[in-house]
Coordinates of C-alpha atoms in Angstrom, one line a residue:
M1078 CA 26.2 -71.4 -1.3
A1079 CA 23.3 -70.3 1.0
V1080 CA 23.5 -66.7 2.3
P1081 CA 22.4 -66.4 6.0
A1082 CA 19.4 -64.3 6.8
G1083 CA 20.4 -60.6 6.9
G1084 CA 23.5 -61.3 4.9
Y1085 CA 22.1 -59.7 1.7
A1086 CA 22.2 -56.2 3.3
R1087 CA 25.8 -56.6 4.4
W1088 CA 26.9 -57.8 0.9
R1089 CA 25.0 -55.0 -0.8
A1090 CA 26.7 -52.5 1.5
R1091 CA 30.1 -54.0 0.7
I1092 CA 29.5 -53.9 -3.1
M1093 CA 28.3 -50.3 -3.0
A1094 CA 31.3 -49.3 -1.0
M1095 CA 33.6 -51.0 -3.5
L1096 CA 31.7 -49.2 -6.4
W1097 CA 32.0 -45.8 -4.7
L1098 CA 35.7 -46.4 -4.1
A1099 CA 36.2 -47.3 -7.8
L1100 CA 34.3 -44.2 -8.9
C1101 CA 36.4 -42.0 -6.6
L1102 CA 39.5 -43.5 -8.0
A1103 CA 38.3 -43.4 -11.6
G1104 CA 37.0 -39.8 -11.4
P1105 CA 40.2 -38.0 -10.5
A1106 CA 42.2 -40.3 -12.7
R1107 CA 40.8 -38.5 -15.7
A1108 CA 42.1 -35.2 -14.2
V1109 CA 45.5 -36.8 -13.5
A1110 CA 46.7 -33.7 -11.6
A1111 CA 45.6 -30.2 -10.8
V1112 CA 46.3 -27.3 -13.1
P1113 CA 50.0 -26.5 -12.9
E1114 CA 51.0 -23.4 -10.9
T1115 CA 52.8 -22.0 -13.9
V1116 CA 49.4 -21.8 -15.6
C1117 CA 47.3 -20.7 -12.7
P1118 CA 49.3 -19.4 -9.7
V1119 CA 48.2 -20.6 -6.2
L1120 CA 47.0 -17.9 -3.9
D1121 CA 48.7 -18.2 -0.5
L1122 CA 46.5 -17.4 2.6
T1123 CA 47.9 -16.4 5.9
A1124 CA 46.4 -15.6 9.3
A1125 CA 47.6 -12.0 9.0
Q1126 CA 45.2 -11.4 6.1
A1127 CA 41.6 -10.6 6.8
D1128 CA 40.3 -9.9 3.3
I1129 CA 41.3 -10.1 -0.3
A1130 CA 39.0 -7.7 -2.0
S1131 CA 39.6 -9.0 -5.5
L1132 CA 41.4 -12.3 -6.3
P1133 CA 44.4 -11.6 -8.5
Q1134 CA 45.1 -13.3 -11.8
V1135 CA 42.2 -15.7 -11.8
C1136 CA 42.1 -18.4 -14.5
F1137 CA 38.9 -18.6 -16.6
L1138 CA 37.7 -19.9 -20.0
Q1139 CA 34.5 -19.5 -22.0
D1140 CA 32.4 -22.6 -22.7
E1141 CA 30.3 -21.8 -25.8
T1142 CA 29.0 -25.4 -26.3
H1143 CA 28.2 -26.1 -22.6
A1144 CA 30.0 -29.4 -23.1
L1145 CA 32.8 -29.1 -20.4
G1146 CA 32.9 -30.5 -16.9
P1147 CA 35.0 -29.8 -13.8
D1148 CA 37.4 -32.6 -14.8
D1149 CA 38.2 -30.9 -18.1
I1150 CA 39.2 -27.8 -16.1
L1151 CA 41.3 -29.7 -13.7
G1152 CA 43.1 -31.5 -16.5
G1153 CA 44.9 -28.4 -17.4
Q1154 CA 44.8 -29.2 -21.1
L1155 CA 42.4 -26.4 -22.1
P1156 CA 43.8 -22.9 -22.7
M1157 CA 42.7 -20.5 -20.0
A1158 CA 43.1 -16.8 -19.7
R1159 CA 44.0 -14.9 -16.6
R1160 CA 42.4 -11.7 -15.3
D1161 CA 41.9 -10.0 -11.9
A1162 CA 38.5 -11.1 -10.5
D1163 CA 37.1 -7.5 -10.5
Q1164 CA 37.7 -7.6 -14.3
L1165 CA 35.7 -10.8 -14.9
V1166 CA 32.9 -8.9 -16.5
F1167 CA 31.2 -10.2 -19.6
Q1168 CA 28.2 -8.8 -21.6
H1169 CA 25.3 -11.1 -22.1
N1170 CA 25.8 -14.2 -24.3
R1171 CA 24.8 -17.8 -24.2
S1172 CA 28.1 -19.2 -23.0
A1173 CA 29.0 -20.6 -19.6
Y1174 CA 32.2 -19.4 -17.9
W1175 CA 34.5 -21.6 -15.9
V1176 CA 36.8 -20.2 -13.2
Y1177 CA 39.6 -22.0 -11.5
V1178 CA 40.8 -20.7 -8.1
P1179 CA 43.7 -22.6 -6.4
L1180 CA 44.2 -21.7 -2.7
R1181 CA 46.9 -22.7 -0.2
N1182 CA 46.8 -22.4 3.6
Q1183 CA 50.3 -21.2 4.7
E1184 CA 49.6 -21.7 8.4
P1185 CA 50.4 -24.8 10.3
V1186 CA 46.9 -24.7 11.8
G1187 CA 43.5 -24.9 10.2
Q1188 CA 41.8 -21.8 8.8
S1189 CA 38.2 -20.9 7.8
W1190 CA 37.6 -18.6 4.8
Y1191 CA 34.7 -17.6 2.7
L1192 CA 34.9 -17.3 -1.0
Q1193 CA 32.4 -14.6 -2.0
L1194 CA 30.9 -13.9 -5.5
D1195 CA 29.8 -10.3 -5.3
Y1196 CA 27.2 -10.3 -8.1
P1197 CA 23.7 -11.6 -7.0
L1198 CA 22.0 -11.6 -10.5
L1199 CA 23.3 -14.9 -11.7
D1200 CA 21.0 -17.8 -12.7
E1201 CA 23.4 -20.7 -12.2
V1202 CA 26.5 -20.9 -10.0
D1203 CA 27.9 -24.4 -9.7
V1204 CA 30.9 -25.0 -7.5
W1205 CA 33.2 -27.9 -7.0
V1206 CA 35.8 -27.9 -4.2
Y1207 CA 38.8 -30.3 -4.5
D1208 CA 41.5 -31.2 -2.0
L1209 CA 45.0 -30.7 -3.6
G1210 CA 46.8 -32.2 -0.6
T1211 CA 49.1 -30.6 2.0
G1212 CA 52.6 -29.2 1.6
P1213 CA 54.3 -27.7 -1.4
V1214 CA 53.7 -30.8 -3.6
P1215 CA 50.1 -31.2 -4.7
R1216 CA 48.2 -34.5 -4.7
V1217 CA 48.6 -36.6 -7.8
S1218 CA 44.8 -36.8 -8.1
P1219 CA 42.7 -34.0 -6.6
R1220 CA 39.9 -35.4 -4.4
L1221 CA 36.4 -33.9 -4.6
L1222 CA 35.3 -32.6 -1.3
T1223 CA 32.0 -30.9 -1.9
T1224 CA 29.7 -29.6 -4.6
E1225 CA 27.2 -26.7 -4.4
R1226 CA 24.5 -25.5 -6.8
M1227 CA 23.3 -22.0 -6.3
G1228 CA 21.8 -19.2 -8.4
D1229 CA 18.6 -17.2 -9.0
A1230 CA 17.2 -20.1 -11.0
R1231 CA 17.3 -22.3 -7.9
R1232 CA 15.7 -22.1 -4.4
F1233 CA 17.4 -19.8 -2.0
D1234 CA 17.8 -22.5 0.6
A1235 CA 20.0 -24.4 -1.8
R1236 CA 22.8 -22.0 -0.9
P1237 CA 25.4 -23.2 1.7
V1238 CA 25.2 -19.8 3.5
R1239 CA 22.0 -17.8 3.8
H1240 CA 23.2 -14.6 2.2
R1241 CA 22.1 -12.4 -0.6
L1242 CA 25.4 -12.9 -2.3
F1243 CA 27.0 -16.3 -3.2
L1244 CA 29.1 -17.3 -0.2
L1245 CA 31.1 -20.6 -0.1
P1246 CA 32.7 -21.7 3.2
L1247 CA 36.1 -23.2 2.8
E1248 CA 37.7 -25.1 5.7
F1249 CA 41.5 -25.5 5.3
G1250 CA 43.6 -28.0 7.2
P1251 CA 47.1 -27.2 8.2
S1252 CA 49.1 -26.4 5.1
Q1253 CA 46.3 -27.7 3.0
S1254 CA 45.6 -26.6 -0.6
L1255 CA 42.2 -26.4 -2.1
A1256 CA 41.0 -25.8 -5.7
V1257 CA 37.7 -24.2 -6.4
V1258 CA 36.1 -24.7 -9.8
L1259 CA 33.2 -22.5 -10.6
R1260 CA 30.8 -22.7 -13.5
V1261 CA 28.6 -19.5 -14.1
R1262 CA 25.8 -19.1 -16.5
S1263 CA 23.1 -16.5 -16.6
G1264 CA 20.4 -14.9 -18.9
G1265 CA 21.8 -11.4 -18.4
A1266 CA 25.3 -9.9 -18.1
I1267 CA 27.8 -12.0 -16.2
N1268 CA 30.0 -10.6 -13.5
V1269 CA 32.3 -12.8 -11.4
P1270 CA 33.9 -10.5 -8.9
L1271 CA 35.4 -13.0 -6.5
S1272 CA 36.8 -12.0 -3.1
L1273 CA 38.0 -13.9 0.0
H1274 CA 37.2 -13.1 3.6
S1275 CA 38.2 -14.7 6.9
S1276 CA 35.4 -15.8 9.2
A1277 CA 35.6 -12.7 11.4
S1278 CA 35.8 -10.4 8.4
A1279 CA 32.9 -12.1 6.7
I1280 CA 30.7 -11.7 9.8
G1281 CA 31.8 -8.1 10.3
G1282 CA 31.2 -7.3 6.7
A1283 CA 27.7 -8.9 6.8
Q1284 CA 26.9 -6.8 9.9
D1285 CA 28.2 -3.6 8.3
H1286 CA 26.2 -4.3 5.1
G1287 CA 23.1 -5.1 7.0
L1288 CA 23.4 -1.9 9.0
S1289 CA 23.9 0.2 5.8
Q1290 CA 21.1 -1.5 4.0
G1291 CA 18.8 -1.2 7.0
M1292 CA 19.5 2.5 7.3
F1293 CA 18.9 3.0 3.5
L1294 CA 15.7 1.0 3.4
G1295 CA 14.5 2.6 6.7
A1296 CA 15.0 6.0 5.1
L1297 CA 12.9 4.9 2.1
V1298 CA 10.2 3.6 4.4
M1299 CA 10.1 6.9 6.3
L1300 CA 9.8 8.9 3.1
A1301 CA 7.1 6.5 1.8
L1302 CA 5.1 6.9 5.0
F1303 CA 5.5 10.7 4.9
N1304 CA 4.2 10.8 1.3
A1305 CA 1.4 8.4 2.2
A1306 CA 0.4 10.7 5.1
L1307 CA 0.4 13.7 2.8
Y1308 CA -2.0 11.9 0.5
L1309 CA -4.3 10.7 3.3
R1310 CA -4.4 14.2 4.8
L1311 CA -4.5 16.4 1.7
R1312 CA -5.6 13.9 -1.0
I1313 CA -2.8 15.1 -3.3
R1314 CA -2.4 12.5 -6.1
Q1315 CA 1.3 13.2 -6.6
S1316 CA 2.0 12.1 -3.0
L1317 CA 0.3 8.8 -3.7
Y1318 CA 2.3 8.2 -6.8
N1319 CA 5.5 9.2 -5.1
T1320 CA 4.7 6.7 -2.4
A1321 CA 4.3 4.0 -5.1
Y1322 CA 7.5 5.1 -6.7
I1323 CA 9.5 4.8 -3.5
V1324 CA 8.1 1.3 -2.7
C1325 CA 8.7 0.0 -6.3
A1326 CA 12.2 1.6 -6.6
G1327 CA 13.1 0.1 -3.2
L1328 CA 11.9 -3.3 -4.4
F1329 CA 13.9 -2.9 -7.6
L1330 CA 17.1 -2.2 -5.6
T1331 CA 16.5 -5.1 -3.2
S1332 CA 15.9 -7.4 -6.2
M1333 CA 19.1 -6.2 -7.8
S1334 CA 21.0 -6.7 -4.6
G1335 CA 19.5 -10.1 -3.8
L1336 CA 17.8 -9.0 -0.6
S1337 CA 14.3 -9.6 -1.9
F1338 CA 15.2 -13.2 -2.9
Q1339 CA 16.6 -13.7 0.5
Y1340 CA 13.8 -12.3 2.6
L1341 CA 10.6 -11.8 0.4
W1342 CA 10.4 -14.8 -1.9
P1343 CA 13.1 -17.3 -1.2
D1344 CA 10.9 -20.2 -2.4
W1345 CA 10.1 -18.5 -5.8
P1346 CA 13.2 -18.6 -8.1
W1347 CA 10.9 -17.6 -11.0
L1348 CA 9.8 -14.4 -9.2
A1349 CA 13.4 -13.7 -8.1
N1350 CA 14.4 -13.8 -11.7
R1351 CA 11.5 -11.7 -12.9
S1352 CA 11.3 -9.2 -10.1
V1353 CA 13.9 -6.9 -11.6
P1354 CA 12.0 -6.0 -14.8
L1355 CA 8.7 -6.1 -13.0
T1356 CA 9.6 -3.7 -10.3
E1357 CA 11.6 -1.5 -12.7
T1358 CA 8.5 -1.1 -14.9
L1359 CA 6.2 -0.4 -12.0
A1360 CA 8.7 2.2 -10.6
L1361 CA 8.7 4.0 -14.0
L1362 CA 4.9 4.0 -14.3
S1363 CA 4.6 5.5 -10.8
L1364 CA 7.2 8.1 -11.6
L1365 CA 5.4 9.0 -14.9
W1366 CA 2.1 9.7 -13.1
F1367 CA 3.9 11.6 -10.4
T1368 CA 5.5 13.8 -13.0
R1369 CA 2.1 14.4 -14.7
H1370 CA 0.5 15.6 -11.4
F1371 CA 3.5 17.4 -10.0
L1372 CA 4.1 19.4 -13.1
G1373 CA 0.3 19.9 -13.7
I1374 CA 0.4 18.3 -17.2
S1375 CA -3.3 18.4 -18.1
P1376 CA -4.7 17.7 -21.6
E1377 CA -6.2 21.2 -21.7
R1378 CA -3.0 23.1 -20.7
W1379 CA -0.3 20.8 -22.1
P1380 CA -1.9 18.5 -24.7
R1381 CA 1.3 17.3 -26.3
Q1382 CA 3.0 16.6 -23.0
A1383 CA -0.1 14.7 -21.8
V1384 CA -0.1 12.6 -24.9
L1385 CA 3.6 11.8 -24.3
I1386 CA 2.9 10.7 -20.7
R1387 CA 0.0 8.5 -21.7
M1388 CA 2.0 6.9 -24.6
L1389 CA 4.9 6.1 -22.3
A1390 CA 2.5 4.7 -19.6
R1391 CA 0.8 2.4 -22.1
I1392 CA 4.2 1.1 -23.3
G1393 CA 5.2 0.5 -19.7
A1394 CA 2.0 -1.4 -19.0
A1395 CA 2.6 -3.6 -22.0
L1396 CA 6.2 -4.2 -20.9
F1397 CA 5.0 -5.2 -17.4
V1398 CA 2.8 -7.9 -18.9
A1399 CA 5.6 -8.9 -21.3
S1400 CA 8.0 -9.3 -18.3
L1401 CA 6.0 -12.3 -17.2
F1402 CA 6.7 -14.2 -20.4
V1403 CA 9.5 -12.8 -22.5
P1404 CA 13.0 -14.2 -21.8
Y1405 CA 14.9 -12.3 -19.2
A1406 CA 17.9 -11.5 -21.4
L1407 CA 15.6 -9.8 -23.9
I1408 CA 13.1 -8.1 -21.6
I1409 CA 15.8 -6.6 -19.4
K1410 CA 17.4 -4.9 -22.4
I1411 CA 14.0 -3.6 -23.7
D1412 CA 13.2 -2.4 -20.2
T1413 CA 16.5 -0.6 -19.9
I1414 CA 16.0 1.2 -23.2
Y1415 CA 12.4 2.1 -22.1
A1416 CA 13.8 3.4 -18.8
L1417 CA 16.3 5.6 -20.5
V1418 CA 13.6 7.0 -22.8
C1419 CA 11.3 7.7 -19.9
M1420 CA 14.0 9.3 -17.8
V1421 CA 15.1 11.5 -20.6
A1422 CA 11.5 12.5 -21.4
M1423 CA 10.7 13.3 -17.7
F1424 CA 13.9 15.3 -17.4
G1425 CA 13.1 17.2 -20.5
L1426 CA 9.6 17.9 -19.2
G1427 CA 11.0 19.3 -16.0
L1428 CA 13.4 21.6 -18.0
R1429 CA 10.4 22.8 -20.0
H1430 CA 8.4 23.7 -17.0
L1431 CA 11.5 25.2 -15.3
R1432 CA 11.8 27.6 -18.3
Q1433 CA 8.2 28.5 -17.8
G1434 CA 9.1 29.9 -14.3
E1435 CA 7.7 27.2 -12.1
R1436 CA 9.7 27.2 -8.9
A1437 CA 8.9 23.7 -7.8
A1438 CA 10.4 22.4 -11.1
R1439 CA 13.9 23.4 -10.0
W1440 CA 14.0 20.7 -7.4
Y1441 CA 12.4 18.2 -9.8
V1442 CA 15.2 18.9 -12.4
F1443 CA 17.9 18.8 -9.7
S1444 CA 16.7 15.4 -8.5
W1445 CA 17.2 14.0 -12.0
V1446 CA 20.7 15.4 -12.2
V1447 CA 21.7 13.6 -9.0
F1448 CA 19.9 10.4 -10.0
F1449 CA 21.6 10.2 -13.5
A1450 CA 25.0 10.2 -11.9
G1451 CA 24.3 7.0 -9.9
Y1452 CA 22.1 5.3 -12.4
L1453 CA 24.7 5.6 -15.3
A1454 CA 27.4 3.9 -13.3
Y1455 CA 25.0 1.3 -11.9
G1456 CA 23.6 0.4 -15.3
L1457 CA 27.0 0.1 -17.0
A1458 CA 28.1 -2.2 -14.2
A1459 CA 24.9 -4.3 -14.3
F1460 CA 25.3 -4.9 -18.0
G1461 CA 29.0 -5.7 -17.8
Y1462 CA 30.5 -2.6 -19.4
I1463 CA 32.4 -1.6 -16.3
P1464 CA 33.7 -3.6 -13.3
G1465 CA 32.8 -3.0 -9.6
F1466 CA 29.1 -3.8 -9.4
M1467 CA 29.0 -3.6 -5.6
A1468 CA 30.7 -0.2 -5.6
Q1469 CA 28.3 1.1 -8.2
E1470 CA 25.4 -0.3 -6.2
R1471 CA 26.3 2.1 -3.4
W1472 CA 26.4 5.0 -5.9
M1473 CA 22.9 3.9 -7.1
Q1474 CA 21.6 3.9 -3.6
V1475 CA 23.0 7.4 -3.0
G1476 CA 21.6 8.6 -6.3
L1477 CA 18.1 7.1 -5.8
G1478 CA 17.9 8.1 -2.2
S1479 CA 18.9 11.7 -3.1
Q1480 CA 16.3 11.8 -5.9
I1481 CA 13.5 10.5 -3.7
F1482 CA 14.4 13.0 -0.9
L1483 CA 14.6 15.9 -3.4
L1484 CA 11.2 14.9 -5.0
T1485 CA 9.6 14.8 -1.6
Y1486 CA 11.3 18.2 -0.7
A1487 CA 9.9 19.5 -4.0
E1488 CA 6.4 18.4 -3.0
V1489 CA 6.8 20.2 0.3
M1490 CA 8.1 23.3 -1.4
Q1491 CA 5.2 23.2 -3.8
L1492 CA 2.7 22.9 -0.9
H1493 CA 4.5 25.8 0.8
D1494 CA 4.1 27.9 -2.4
L1495 CA 0.5 27.0 -2.6
M1496 CA -0.2 27.9 1.0
H1497 CA 1.7 31.2 0.6
R1498 CA -0.3 32.0 -2.5
A1499 CA -3.5 31.1 -0.7
L1500 CA -2.6 33.6 2.1
E1501 CA -1.8 36.3 -0.5
I1502 CA -5.1 35.6 -2.2
E1503 CA -7.0 35.8 1.1
A1504 CA -5.4 39.1 2.1
G1505 CA -6.1 40.5 -1.4
A1506 CA -9.7 39.3 -1.3
R1507 CA -10.2 41.1 2.0
S1508 CA -8.9 44.4 0.7
S1509 CA -10.3 44.5 -2.8
L1510 CA -12.0 42.7 -5.6
Q1511 CA -9.3 43.5 -8.1
R1512 CA -9.0 41.5 -11.3
E1513 CA -5.6 40.2 -10.4
V1514 CA -6.9 38.6 -7.2
Q1515 CA -9.8 37.0 -9.0
S1516 CA -7.4 35.3 -11.5
R1517 CA -5.2 34.0 -8.7
T1518 CA -8.2 32.6 -6.7
A1519 CA -9.9 31.0 -9.8
D1520 CA -8.3 27.6 -9.2
L1521 CA -9.0 27.7 -5.5
R1522 CA -12.6 28.6 -6.0
A1523 CA -13.0 25.9 -8.7
T1524 CA -11.6 23.4 -6.3
M1525 CA -13.9 24.4 -3.4
G1526 CA -16.9 24.5 -5.8
A1527 CA -16.1 21.0 -6.9
L1528 CA -15.8 19.8 -3.3
E1529 CA -19.0 21.5 -2.3
Q1530 CA -20.8 20.0 -5.3
A1531 CA -19.4 16.6 -4.4
N1532 CA -20.6 17.0 -0.8
R1533 CA -24.1 17.9 -2.1
Q1534 CA -24.1 14.9 -4.4
L1535 CA -23.0 12.7 -1.6
R1536 CA -25.8 14.0 0.7
E1537 CA -28.3 13.5 -2.0
L1538 CA -27.2 9.9 -2.5
T1539 CA -27.5 9.2 1.2
L1540 CA -31.0 10.7 1.6
H1541 CA -32.6 9.5 -1.7
D1542 CA -33.6 6.2 -3.0
P1543 CA -31.5 5.4 -6.1
L1544 CA -34.2 3.6 -8.0
T1545 CA -37.2 6.1 -7.7
G1546 CA -35.4 9.3 -6.8
L1547 CA -37.7 9.8 -3.8
L1548 CA -36.4 10.2 -0.3
N1549 CA -35.3 7.1 1.5
R1550 CA -36.1 6.2 5.1
R1551 CA -33.3 8.4 6.4
G1552 CA -34.4 11.3 4.3
L1553 CA -38.0 10.8 5.5
D1554 CA -36.9 10.9 9.1
E1555 CA -35.0 14.2 8.5
A1556 CA -37.9 15.7 6.6
L1557 CA -40.4 14.8 9.4
A1558 CA -38.0 16.3 12.0
R1559 CA -38.1 19.6 10.1
L1560 CA -41.8 19.8 9.7
P1561 CA -43.8 22.0 12.1
G1562 CA -46.2 20.3 14.5
P1563 CA -50.0 20.3 14.1
E1564 CA -50.2 23.2 16.6
D1565 CA -48.1 25.4 14.3
A1566 CA -50.0 24.8 11.1
S1567 CA -53.1 26.5 9.8
A1568 CA -54.5 23.0 9.2
P1569 CA -53.3 19.8 10.6
G1570 CA -51.0 17.6 8.4
T1571 CA -51.7 14.2 7.2
L1572 CA -49.5 11.1 6.5
I1573 CA -50.4 8.5 3.9
I1574 CA -48.7 5.1 3.5
F1575 CA -49.2 3.4 0.1
D1576 CA -48.4 -0.2 -0.5
L1577 CA -48.1 -1.9 -3.9
D1578 CA -50.5 -4.9 -3.9
H1579 CA -49.1 -8.4 -4.7
F1580 CA -45.6 -7.0 -5.6
K1581 CA -44.0 -10.4 -5.1
K1582 CA -46.2 -11.8 -7.8
V1583 CA -45.1 -9.1 -10.2
N1584 CA -41.4 -10.0 -9.6
D1585 CA -42.1 -13.7 -9.8
A1586 CA -44.2 -13.5 -13.0
H1587 CA -42.3 -10.8 -14.9
G1588 CA -38.9 -10.6 -13.3
H1589 CA -37.1 -8.0 -11.1
D1590 CA -36.7 -5.6 -14.0
A1591 CA -40.5 -5.4 -14.3
G1592 CA -40.7 -4.9 -10.5
D1593 CA -38.2 -2.0 -10.7
A1594 CA -40.3 -0.5 -13.6
A1595 CA -43.4 -0.8 -11.5
L1596 CA -41.8 1.0 -8.5
K1597 CA -40.5 3.8 -10.6
W1598 CA -43.9 4.2 -12.3
I1599 CA -45.7 4.4 -8.9
A1600 CA -43.1 7.1 -7.8
E1601 CA -43.9 9.1 -10.9
V1602 CA -47.6 8.9 -10.2
L1603 CA -47.1 10.1 -6.6
V1604 CA -45.0 13.0 -7.8
N1605 CA -47.4 14.1 -10.5
L1606 CA -50.6 13.8 -8.4
L1607 CA -49.5 14.7 -4.9
R1608 CA -46.3 16.7 -5.0
R1609 CA -46.4 20.3 -3.7
R1610 CA -43.4 22.3 -2.5
S1611 CA -44.2 21.5 1.1
D1612 CA -45.1 17.8 0.5
V1613 CA -42.7 15.0 1.4
L1614 CA -42.6 11.8 -0.7
A1615 CA -40.5 8.9 0.2
R1616 CA -40.0 5.2 -0.6
F1617 CA -40.1 3.7 2.9
G1618 CA -39.5 0.0 2.1
G1619 CA -39.4 -2.4 -0.8
E1620 CA -42.9 -1.6 -2.1
E1621 CA -44.1 1.0 0.4
F1622 CA -44.3 4.7 -0.2
V1623 CA -45.0 7.5 2.2
A1624 CA -46.6 10.9 1.5
V1625 CA -46.5 13.6 4.2
L1626 CA -48.9 16.4 3.4
P1627 CA -48.4 19.4 5.7
A1628 CA -51.4 21.8 6.3
T1629 CA -53.7 19.3 4.7
S1630 CA -56.9 18.1 6.3
L1631 CA -57.7 14.4 6.4
G1632 CA -60.6 14.9 4.0
D1633 CA -58.4 16.6 1.4
A1634 CA -55.8 14.0 1.8
V1635 CA -58.3 11.2 1.3
V1636 CA -59.5 12.8 -1.9
L1637 CA -55.9 13.1 -3.2
A1638 CA -55.0 9.5 -2.1
S1639 CA -58.2 8.1 -3.7
G1640 CA -57.2 9.9 -7.0
V1641 CA -53.8 8.1 -6.8
L1642 CA -55.4 4.7 -6.2
D1643 CA -57.9 5.3 -9.0
H1644 CA -55.2 6.4 -11.5
V1645 CA -53.1 3.3 -10.7
R1646 CA -56.2 1.1 -11.1
R1647 CA -57.1 2.5 -14.5
H1648 CA -53.7 2.5 -16.1
R1649 CA -51.2 -0.2 -16.7
V1650 CA -47.4 -0.2 -16.5
E1651 CA -45.8 -0.4 -19.9
L1652 CA -42.6 -2.7 -19.9
D1653 CA -39.7 -2.4 -22.3
N1654 CA -40.6 -5.7 -24.0
G1655 CA -44.0 -4.3 -25.1
R1656 CA -46.0 -6.0 -22.4
S1657 CA -48.0 -4.2 -19.8
I1658 CA -49.2 -5.2 -16.3
P1659 CA -52.0 -3.9 -14.1
L1660 CA -51.3 -2.7 -10.6
T1661 CA -53.3 -1.6 -7.5
L1662 CA -52.4 0.2 -4.3
S1663 CA -53.6 -0.1 -0.8
A1664 CA -53.3 3.0 1.5
G1665 CA -53.6 4.0 5.1
A1666 CA -54.0 7.7 6.1
A1667 CA -53.7 9.3 9.5
Q1668 CA -54.1 13.0 10.6
W1669 CA -51.5 14.5 12.8
R1670 CA -52.9 15.1 16.3
E1671 CA -51.7 17.7 18.8
G1672 CA -48.9 16.3 21.1
E1673 CA -48.3 13.4 18.8
T1674 CA -44.8 12.5 17.6
P1675 CA -44.0 11.6 14.0
Q1676 CA -43.6 7.9 15.2
D1677 CA -47.1 7.9 16.6
L1678 CA -48.5 9.3 13.4
F1679 CA -46.7 6.8 11.3
R1680 CA -47.8 3.9 13.5
R1681 CA -51.5 4.9 13.1
A1682 CA -51.2 5.3 9.4
D1683 CA -49.5 1.9 9.2
E1684 CA -52.4 0.3 11.2
N1685 CA -54.9 1.8 8.8
L1686 CA -52.8 0.4 5.9
Y1687 CA -53.0 -3.0 7.5
R1688 CA -56.7 -2.7 7.8
A1689 CA -56.9 -1.8 4.1
K1690 CA -54.9 -4.8 3.0
A1691 CA -56.9 -7.1 5.4
G1692 CA -60.1 -5.7 3.9
G1693 CA -59.3 -6.9 0.4
R1694 CA -56.6 -4.5 -0.9
D1695 CA -57.0 -1.8 -3.6
R1696 CA -58.6 0.6 -1.1
L1697 CA -57.9 3.4 1.3
V1698 CA -58.5 3.3 5.1
A1699 CA -58.3 6.6 7.0
D1700 CA -58.8 7.6 10.6
G1701 CA -62.5 7.2 11.6
T1702 CA -63.3 4.7 8.8
F1703 CA -64.0 1.0 9.2

């Protein structure tokens, strides 16, 4: 029978609809009925309730072979254990865990609820929602309503609700019962703390949490900016490392809480999974270097402590690299052990310095005491040893925030002590030169001496040519400005400009290294043949050199310059490869005239140099010669 045009599409649509209906009927048929209430009690929901902080007596089972599906759970044939949701805490293993949550709306009107999983560090969270029917009698065959696939191993936008935790919206019809089947698998510890919230409560809870998190992170940002300002103003290394520690510790907490995955890298599940060990290692490295500088652990004064800090830092750097490749389940355990070792070591170093009478070490040690209280509970909850991860997260925030504040306060107190000591030293220096005052000011004088030396070195670098060691153009300008004019000298001064002939050919034929060697050799010749205490020698340009000879007549200057040209002409530059090259110089000399500026003098000497080069090079042209 012929099918009319366009009929194929309608027939295909009918066939697909029949297949879909057959699959829907065949799927639930395997589950026959929902899990009996005698096995897993149904949780009744009323409008009077706003929150159920922890679902009571939740049914679950462990899937070691990863061979089960949601139909196997609904079938009710598998033995399931029951436990309150806040007790669904499991240490790391390779199993998947299935959780069955039946819910019933007791109201004659529809209700909206949110099922919340309060542990953000889970790789895979798969959810199936089934309709169990309305009224006290469940449907014979549960009907699948929706499926969700969430977790750190998947993109953040795959979640049904944009939230750092796993939120599942549930829409109940009048007197409707729903069954939620969850499958959870992760590379670390597994916590399944399930809670229920009405729509208003969920919105309010999100606002309250956002406010508290914003206040906490805002406080961290302010402390980080304060430490950064200290570093920029005073150049104190420990403030820089404390800034890095605050930033990395904040990123670690936001990674643990799921905020970084939500706001910083939602499209990078790999980074969301790796950010915890990476930021933890960076935070420890920053804190190690802060400890080294804050406690003044130098190799000269505390050699063993300095070795310990370096060894822990190298291990941390290796773990940071390993965090990019090693499986999460393994690296997080190694990082945790490393963190405990580092924290105990830094706490011990603080105690050692406290016994030595260092006042700033008191606050350093106290900050660790406060931090340990929050970190211990947080670590045990994160690894599945104790329940209540969200509650322990708040304790961790309190502990970490208090530690950072105390470390910053310790810095301020240390600066206060240093300023007070400096004032005492200044007062003592004004009154006497006693030995005690000298010992107290030794460190300050050494620091000021180093700074002065650094300033001198910086000035030398800005005024001298790095290749030849002669003055550069800026140095020449300053030297000319300091020289007396011709009316103040017993004899007028003379300026000579030397130019290396055919320098480009030297570079082209022998390479730039040979050109540099030629320039340095010319500079040495000028220093040896011209340099007096009052003379000024400079490299003005690429191959141009300037000699300023105060209190030197033009005739004497011509004799000196001719000697330079003759020496260069008769000797060859020896290169490192054993070869040698001949060089010649052209020169222009001008005598300083009364009322003439250094620029006028330089221009006349440059004109004479041009005449020397135009006249065949390898010669000297001075004022009055043609």
